[in-house]
Short mmCIF file of C-alpha atoms in Angstrom, two decimals:
data_model
loop_
_atom_site.label_atom_id
_atom_site.label_comp_id
_atom_site.label_asym_id
_atom_site.label_seq_id
_atom_site.Cartn_x
_atom_site.Cartn_y
_atom_site.Cartn_z
CA MET A 1 -15.82 76.00 -77.45
CA ALA A 2 -19.27 74.46 -78.26
CA ASN A 3 -18.31 74.48 -81.98
CA LEU A 4 -15.11 72.84 -81.34
CA ILE A 5 -16.37 70.07 -79.52
CA THR A 6 -19.14 69.15 -82.30
CA THR A 7 -16.29 69.37 -84.89
CA LEU A 8 -14.37 66.62 -83.15
CA ASP A 9 -14.87 63.04 -83.89
CA PRO A 10 -16.79 60.87 -81.37
CA ALA A 11 -13.84 59.28 -79.41
CA SER A 12 -12.31 62.78 -78.96
CA ARG A 13 -15.73 64.07 -77.77
CA ALA A 14 -15.80 61.18 -75.21
CA ALA A 15 -12.58 62.06 -73.99
CA SER A 16 -13.31 65.84 -73.75
CA ARG A 17 -16.21 64.75 -71.56
CA GLY A 18 -13.83 62.83 -69.30
CA TRP A 19 -13.81 59.19 -68.36
CA SER A 20 -16.92 57.35 -67.32
CA ASP A 21 -17.62 56.35 -63.57
CA THR A 22 -16.94 52.68 -64.72
CA THR A 23 -13.49 53.23 -66.26
CA ILE A 24 -12.50 55.50 -63.52
CA ARG A 25 -13.62 52.48 -61.00
CA ASN A 26 -11.87 49.85 -62.89
CA VAL A 27 -8.56 51.92 -63.85
CA PHE A 28 -8.06 53.77 -60.39
CA VAL A 29 -10.22 52.67 -57.67
CA ILE A 30 -10.15 48.68 -57.91
CA PRO A 31 -6.27 48.56 -58.04
CA THR A 32 -5.84 50.67 -55.08
CA VAL A 33 -8.18 48.87 -53.14
CA ALA A 34 -6.58 45.64 -54.22
CA PHE A 35 -3.33 47.05 -53.46
CA LEU A 36 -4.21 48.09 -50.11
CA ILE A 37 -5.91 44.72 -49.34
CA ILE A 38 -2.72 42.94 -50.49
CA PHE A 39 -0.19 44.95 -48.89
CA ASN A 40 -2.00 46.48 -45.81
CA VAL A 41 -5.24 44.61 -44.78
CA PHE A 42 -3.79 40.92 -45.05
CA PRO A 43 -0.38 41.58 -43.28
CA LEU A 44 -2.47 43.15 -40.63
CA LEU A 45 -4.63 40.27 -40.20
CA TYR A 46 -2.07 37.88 -40.73
CA SER A 47 0.18 39.23 -37.92
CA LEU A 48 -3.02 39.26 -35.67
CA GLY A 49 -3.18 35.54 -36.08
CA PHE A 50 0.50 35.23 -35.40
CA SER A 51 0.04 37.20 -32.06
CA PHE A 52 -1.89 34.20 -30.74
CA THR A 53 0.66 31.57 -31.71
CA ASP A 54 4.37 30.45 -30.97
CA PHE A 55 5.30 30.92 -34.43
CA ARG A 56 9.11 31.83 -35.08
CA ALA A 57 9.90 32.94 -38.71
CA SER A 58 13.31 31.35 -38.41
CA SER A 59 12.24 27.71 -37.30
CA LYS A 60 10.21 25.06 -39.15
CA ALA A 61 8.69 23.91 -35.74
CA PRO A 62 4.75 23.32 -36.03
CA VAL A 63 2.86 26.38 -34.88
CA ASN A 64 0.84 25.97 -31.73
CA PHE A 65 -1.98 28.44 -30.64
CA VAL A 66 -1.12 29.90 -27.31
CA GLY A 67 -4.27 32.36 -26.97
CA PHE A 68 -3.33 35.52 -24.87
CA LYS A 69 -0.03 34.16 -23.43
CA ASN A 70 2.09 36.37 -25.89
CA TYR A 71 0.15 39.54 -24.76
CA ILE A 72 0.60 38.56 -21.01
CA ASN A 73 4.33 37.72 -21.40
CA VAL A 74 4.97 40.76 -23.34
CA LEU A 75 3.25 42.97 -20.54
CA ALA A 76 4.99 41.04 -17.75
CA ASP A 77 8.36 41.80 -19.39
CA PRO A 78 10.20 44.36 -17.20
CA VAL A 79 12.31 45.38 -20.25
CA ILE A 80 9.47 46.13 -22.46
CA TRP A 81 7.88 47.82 -19.41
CA ARG A 82 10.97 50.23 -19.14
CA THR A 83 10.94 50.78 -22.96
CA PHE A 84 7.47 52.06 -23.15
CA SER A 85 8.37 54.40 -19.98
CA THR A 86 11.28 55.67 -22.15
CA THR A 87 9.14 55.94 -25.46
CA LEU A 88 6.63 58.33 -23.52
CA TRP A 89 9.40 60.56 -22.08
CA TYR A 90 10.96 60.60 -25.48
CA VAL A 91 7.72 61.58 -27.16
CA ILE A 92 7.11 64.41 -24.60
CA VAL A 93 10.46 65.75 -24.92
CA SER A 94 10.63 65.44 -28.77
CA VAL A 95 7.10 66.74 -29.56
CA THR A 96 7.07 69.85 -26.93
CA GLY A 97 10.65 70.82 -28.29
CA GLN A 98 9.34 70.58 -32.05
CA PHE A 99 6.34 72.41 -31.13
CA ILE A 100 8.21 75.29 -29.45
CA VAL A 101 10.80 75.46 -32.05
CA GLY A 102 8.52 75.13 -34.92
CA PHE A 103 5.92 77.57 -33.58
CA GLY A 104 8.72 80.16 -32.78
CA LEU A 105 10.09 79.85 -36.07
CA ALA A 106 6.71 80.42 -37.61
CA LEU A 107 6.04 83.55 -35.55
CA LEU A 108 9.40 84.91 -36.48
CA LEU A 109 8.84 84.28 -40.29
CA ASN A 110 5.31 85.69 -40.31
CA ARG A 111 6.43 89.18 -40.77
CA PRO A 112 8.09 91.24 -43.71
CA LEU A 113 11.63 89.86 -43.83
CA PRO A 114 14.35 90.13 -46.78
CA PHE A 115 14.91 86.79 -48.50
CA LYS A 116 12.01 85.29 -46.64
CA GLY A 117 11.26 82.70 -49.09
CA LEU A 118 14.89 81.54 -49.24
CA LEU A 119 15.04 81.52 -45.51
CA THR A 120 11.90 79.33 -45.38
CA THR A 121 13.24 76.62 -47.91
CA LEU A 122 16.62 76.58 -46.13
CA LEU A 123 14.87 75.97 -42.86
CA MET A 124 12.92 72.99 -44.35
CA LEU A 125 15.90 71.25 -45.49
CA PRO A 126 16.31 69.03 -42.41
CA MET A 127 12.81 67.70 -43.06
CA MET A 128 13.74 66.54 -46.59
CA LEU A 129 16.71 64.44 -45.58
CA SER A 130 16.61 60.72 -44.88
CA PRO A 131 16.25 59.99 -41.22
CA VAL A 132 19.27 57.35 -41.47
CA VAL A 133 21.44 60.12 -43.16
CA VAL A 134 20.48 62.62 -40.29
CA GLY A 135 21.09 59.95 -37.53
CA LEU A 136 24.56 59.20 -39.20
CA PHE A 137 25.37 63.11 -39.45
CA TRP A 138 24.41 63.93 -35.97
CA LYS A 139 26.49 61.09 -34.69
CA LEU A 140 29.47 62.66 -35.92
CA ILE A 141 28.14 66.07 -34.48
CA TYR A 142 28.03 64.20 -31.08
CA ASP A 143 31.40 62.49 -31.20
CA PRO A 144 32.99 62.83 -27.79
CA SER A 145 36.58 62.91 -29.52
CA TRP A 146 36.18 65.12 -32.35
CA GLY A 147 32.65 66.04 -32.67
CA ILE A 148 31.69 69.60 -33.28
CA LEU A 149 29.15 70.07 -30.59
CA ASN A 150 31.57 69.37 -27.72
CA TYR A 151 34.00 71.89 -29.34
CA ALA A 152 31.47 74.43 -29.98
CA LEU A 153 29.98 74.31 -26.59
CA GLY A 154 33.43 74.41 -25.07
CA LEU A 155 32.79 70.95 -23.22
CA GLY A 156 35.08 68.25 -22.49
CA PRO A 157 34.80 64.79 -24.10
CA VAL A 158 31.09 64.30 -23.35
CA ALA A 159 29.83 61.07 -24.57
CA TRP A 160 26.33 62.08 -25.68
CA LEU A 161 25.11 58.80 -27.18
CA SER A 162 26.92 56.54 -24.71
CA ASP A 163 25.91 58.13 -21.69
CA ALA A 164 22.84 56.51 -20.24
CA ASN A 165 21.33 59.87 -18.87
CA LEU A 166 22.19 61.87 -22.11
CA ALA A 167 21.49 59.21 -24.88
CA LEU A 168 17.61 59.78 -25.03
CA TYR A 169 18.00 63.51 -24.97
CA ALA A 170 20.76 63.54 -27.90
CA VAL A 171 18.31 61.49 -29.99
CA ALA A 172 15.42 63.81 -28.94
CA ILE A 173 17.31 66.81 -30.09
CA THR A 174 17.95 65.35 -33.43
CA ASP A 175 14.39 64.75 -33.94
CA ILE A 176 13.75 68.19 -32.83
CA TRP A 177 16.30 69.44 -35.53
CA MET A 178 14.69 67.36 -38.24
CA TRP A 179 11.14 67.75 -37.59
CA SER A 180 10.45 71.19 -36.28
CA PRO A 181 10.41 72.65 -39.97
CA PHE A 182 7.31 70.41 -40.38
CA VAL A 183 5.50 72.01 -37.53
CA MET A 184 6.81 75.62 -38.84
CA LEU A 185 5.19 75.01 -41.95
CA LEU A 186 1.87 73.98 -40.85
CA SER A 187 1.90 76.81 -38.10
CA LEU A 188 3.10 79.31 -40.91
CA ALA A 189 0.05 78.34 -43.07
CA GLY A 190 -2.23 78.84 -39.91
CA LEU A 191 -0.69 81.93 -39.23
CA SER A 192 -1.01 83.40 -42.60
CA ALA A 193 -4.79 82.47 -42.60
CA VAL A 194 -5.47 84.83 -39.72
CA PRO A 195 -7.54 87.78 -40.90
CA LYS A 196 -5.36 90.98 -40.73
CA HIS A 197 -8.53 92.97 -39.71
CA LEU A 198 -8.61 91.28 -36.35
CA TYR A 199 -5.10 92.55 -35.44
CA GLU A 200 -6.12 96.08 -36.86
CA ALA A 201 -9.11 95.97 -34.66
CA ALA A 202 -7.04 94.77 -31.46
CA SER A 203 -4.48 97.70 -32.15
CA ILE A 204 -7.44 100.30 -32.22
CA ASP A 205 -8.58 98.91 -28.84
CA ARG A 206 -4.98 99.25 -27.60
CA ALA A 207 -4.58 95.65 -26.86
CA GLY A 208 -1.21 94.50 -25.78
CA LYS A 209 1.12 92.09 -27.89
CA LEU A 210 0.55 89.09 -25.32
CA TYR A 211 -3.20 89.87 -25.39
CA THR A 212 -3.48 89.79 -28.95
CA PHE A 213 -1.33 86.58 -29.14
CA PHE A 214 -3.42 84.92 -26.61
CA ARG A 215 -6.83 85.84 -27.73
CA ILE A 216 -6.37 86.22 -31.30
CA THR A 217 -3.44 84.28 -32.85
CA LEU A 218 -3.31 81.13 -30.67
CA PRO A 219 -7.15 80.30 -30.73
CA LEU A 220 -7.15 80.78 -34.59
CA VAL A 221 -4.17 78.81 -35.18
CA ALA A 222 -4.88 76.24 -32.56
CA PRO A 223 -6.69 73.66 -34.69
CA ILE A 224 -3.68 73.54 -37.17
CA LEU A 225 -1.31 73.31 -34.37
CA LEU A 226 -3.33 70.32 -33.05
CA ILE A 227 -3.12 68.63 -36.56
CA ALA A 228 0.79 69.09 -36.25
CA VAL A 229 1.09 67.62 -32.74
CA ILE A 230 -1.25 64.73 -33.67
CA PHE A 231 1.10 63.75 -36.65
CA ARG A 232 4.40 64.24 -34.61
CA THR A 233 2.89 62.26 -31.65
CA MET A 234 1.95 59.46 -33.69
CA GLU A 235 5.29 59.45 -35.68
CA ALA A 236 7.34 59.99 -32.37
CA PHE A 237 5.59 56.75 -30.94
CA LYS A 238 7.07 55.02 -33.79
CA THR A 239 10.44 56.38 -34.07
CA PHE A 240 12.97 53.93 -35.14
CA ASP A 241 15.47 54.75 -37.59
CA ILE A 242 17.14 57.98 -35.96
CA ALA A 243 17.58 56.17 -32.60
CA PHE A 244 18.45 52.73 -34.14
CA VAL A 245 21.15 54.41 -35.96
CA MET A 246 22.43 56.84 -33.55
CA THR A 247 22.65 54.70 -30.26
CA GLY A 248 22.75 51.21 -28.81
CA GLN A 249 22.38 52.49 -25.22
CA PRO A 250 19.75 50.40 -23.55
CA ALA A 251 18.45 53.56 -21.30
CA ALA A 252 17.47 55.00 -24.79
CA GLU A 253 16.01 52.12 -26.43
CA LEU A 254 12.56 52.96 -27.83
CA ILE A 255 9.54 50.58 -28.43
CA SER A 256 10.24 50.18 -32.05
CA SER A 257 13.83 49.42 -31.54
CA ARG A 258 12.71 46.59 -29.00
CA LEU A 259 10.07 45.36 -31.51
CA TYR A 260 12.58 44.99 -34.20
CA LYS A 261 15.09 43.32 -31.98
CA MET A 262 12.39 40.84 -30.91
CA ALA A 263 10.94 40.14 -34.46
CA PHE A 264 14.32 40.25 -36.52
CA GLN A 265 17.38 39.38 -34.00
CA GLN A 266 15.55 36.93 -31.59
CA TRP A 267 13.02 35.64 -34.12
CA GLN A 268 10.20 35.87 -31.74
CA THR A 269 7.41 36.44 -34.22
CA GLY A 270 4.62 35.56 -31.91
CA PRO A 271 5.46 37.83 -29.14
CA SER A 272 6.53 40.49 -31.30
CA SER A 273 3.31 40.64 -33.20
CA ALA A 274 1.43 41.06 -29.94
CA LEU A 275 3.74 43.80 -29.21
CA ALA A 276 3.03 45.32 -32.42
CA TYR A 277 -0.72 45.09 -31.82
CA ILE A 278 -0.28 46.82 -28.25
CA ILE A 279 1.57 49.60 -30.07
CA LEU A 280 -1.22 49.76 -32.65
CA ILE A 281 -4.07 49.94 -29.91
CA MET A 282 -2.08 52.59 -28.14
CA VAL A 283 -1.68 54.63 -31.41
CA LEU A 284 -5.27 54.32 -32.32
CA CYS A 285 -6.19 55.46 -28.89
CA ILE A 286 -4.02 58.71 -29.21
CA THR A 287 -5.38 59.45 -32.75
CA ASN A 288 -9.17 59.11 -31.50
CA ILE A 289 -8.47 61.45 -28.63
CA TYR A 290 -6.69 63.90 -30.87
CA VAL A 291 -9.26 63.85 -33.66
CA LYS A 292 -12.13 64.39 -31.02
CA TYR A 293 -10.47 67.53 -29.53
CA LEU A 294 -9.69 68.59 -33.30
CA ASN A 295 -13.38 68.31 -34.31
CA LYS A 296 -14.32 70.28 -30.91
CA ALA A 297 -11.64 73.05 -31.83
CA LYS A 298 -13.13 73.31 -35.53
CA GLU A 299 -16.73 73.86 -34.26
CA ARG A 300 -15.52 76.93 -31.80
CA MET B 1 -29.41 50.58 -26.31
CA ILE B 2 -27.50 53.71 -25.02
CA SER B 3 -29.32 56.99 -25.25
CA PRO B 4 -28.00 60.00 -26.93
CA GLN B 5 -28.10 62.07 -23.47
CA PHE B 6 -26.53 59.13 -21.50
CA ASN B 7 -23.83 58.92 -24.36
CA GLN B 8 -23.24 62.70 -24.61
CA LYS B 9 -23.09 62.94 -20.64
CA TYR B 10 -21.49 59.86 -19.48
CA PHE B 11 -20.50 57.22 -21.96
CA GLY B 12 -18.42 59.31 -24.57
CA PRO B 13 -16.50 60.97 -21.88
CA ALA B 14 -15.99 57.74 -19.82
CA SER B 15 -14.54 56.13 -23.23
CA ILE B 16 -12.15 58.73 -23.57
CA THR B 17 -11.04 58.73 -20.01
CA LEU B 18 -10.49 55.00 -20.29
CA MET B 19 -8.24 55.39 -23.18
CA VAL B 20 -6.13 58.09 -21.56
CA ALA B 21 -5.93 56.27 -18.54
CA GLY B 22 -4.87 53.25 -20.53
CA ILE B 23 -2.13 54.87 -22.44
CA VAL B 24 -0.83 56.28 -19.03
CA PHE B 25 -1.04 52.74 -17.33
CA LEU B 26 0.98 51.24 -20.20
CA CYS B 27 3.61 53.89 -20.11
CA GLN B 28 3.97 54.77 -16.37
CA PRO B 29 7.22 53.35 -14.78
CA TRP B 30 5.88 52.69 -11.31
CA VAL B 31 3.06 50.15 -10.74
CA GLU B 32 3.32 46.88 -12.55
CA PHE B 33 -0.26 45.87 -12.06
CA LEU B 34 -1.37 48.73 -13.83
CA HIS B 35 0.98 48.09 -16.71
CA ALA B 36 -0.25 44.53 -16.92
CA TRP B 37 -3.91 45.48 -17.37
CA SER B 38 -3.36 48.77 -19.50
CA VAL B 39 -4.06 47.06 -22.74
CA LEU B 40 -7.52 45.87 -21.59
CA VAL B 41 -8.44 49.26 -20.37
CA MET B 42 -7.30 51.05 -23.71
CA LEU B 43 -9.18 48.32 -25.72
CA ILE B 44 -12.31 48.94 -23.58
CA GLY B 45 -12.21 52.59 -24.03
CA LEU B 46 -11.35 52.33 -27.78
CA ILE B 47 -14.46 49.94 -28.41
CA GLY B 48 -16.67 52.39 -26.09
CA PHE B 49 -15.38 55.50 -28.07
CA ASN B 50 -16.25 54.01 -31.47
CA ILE B 51 -19.68 53.00 -30.25
CA SER B 52 -20.13 56.45 -28.68
CA VAL B 53 -19.04 58.33 -31.97
CA HIS B 54 -21.67 56.37 -34.01
CA ILE B 55 -24.67 57.40 -31.61
CA PRO B 56 -26.23 60.49 -32.90
CA ALA B 57 -26.07 63.67 -30.53
CA PRO B 58 -29.24 64.62 -28.75
CA GLU B 59 -31.50 66.95 -30.51
CA GLN B 60 -31.51 70.56 -29.05
CA ALA B 61 -34.59 71.94 -27.68
CA VAL B 62 -36.17 74.53 -29.99
CA ASP B 63 -37.61 77.66 -28.52
CA GLU B 64 -40.93 78.32 -30.26
CA ASP B 65 -41.08 81.97 -29.54
CA ASP B 66 -37.51 82.43 -30.87
CA THR B 67 -37.77 84.17 -34.25
CA GLY B 68 -34.01 83.60 -35.01
CA PRO B 69 -31.69 86.24 -35.59
CA VAL B 70 -32.87 89.81 -36.93
CA SER B 71 -31.37 90.79 -40.08
CA ILE B 72 -31.51 94.33 -41.02
CA ALA B 73 -31.01 93.49 -44.90
CA GLN B 74 -33.98 91.00 -44.96
CA THR B 75 -36.01 93.60 -43.00
CA VAL B 76 -35.36 96.14 -45.42
CA GLY B 77 -35.75 93.90 -48.34
CA MET B 78 -39.25 92.93 -46.90
CA GLY B 79 -40.35 96.39 -46.99
CA GLY B 80 -40.06 96.68 -43.13
CA GLY B 81 -37.54 99.65 -43.32
CA HIS B 82 -37.89 103.45 -44.40
CA ASP B 83 -38.73 104.16 -47.96
#
């Protein structure tokens, strides 16, 4: 190898050594940081400014500074309050469902099975589809007149998506169907990393299946499960596409849909920026709490 | 200045409690007063938490008499075992 390098010309020798730190900085780091500043940091700060004004993107009227008025109005709006409660309930139902289904599937797949690879790939298909496509697809499944769900369950013409009591659960079921494979994938990674000798030791000690599950499997998989729950909780709070495509039922309106309506249908740019910041603060709090407990789990 | 002991015992947990309480206040459907002040509660918790995580953990008291874990391999290697 040393002989080969010494026979190369200087440029090739430099290439074989790799790029210098300055080149890497100029080619990769600076463009990435510039991109992030232009498309992430700048809009973030710009919308923070909007949240303190009465700016409307559809109007040329002069912009006035209104202080915290937008935040006060948003928090005093009963429709937004109801939407927050609906979103929390949706997150609880959806993430719990994904966790149960995803972890259950991972436990089933974490054993010798014929066609295991094919089965895993097929189970992961929903996650790879576009959320809008999934929403439209499930809208057909839920159709009260000729949808396959009512037919398969032998129900009458149940209007899943226009019934105020069912619409939210119908959207949550779709989200569970779509994102359980994500939880399954992470859980499967965690389960396959559990050392086999622990199970052997447990079986020598005549530990029961439940005892082995709660004392060996669950504690060792917990950190990775927590990561899955973090991701899914944050995503569920921001759910927009599936719910927006599937139903216009006010009882199933999520906070992102309300934000979209305020910002791009009613053109209340200032108040919608304030609402976006409230959601951001909430998501940051959730992330911090989860990361704190994730670090604690790692230390154990 | 917040001492590491105070941070570990009171300040950090209080910040987390405020963040959780803020989220609950924001999304609960019963008391409007709590909903109206929820963002402020979350923000105080969030700022407190970010201060808390930047305060180093208190140093653990070291037991002078503790010689640490006993390693058989080390003992044998140092000539302490049977020849």
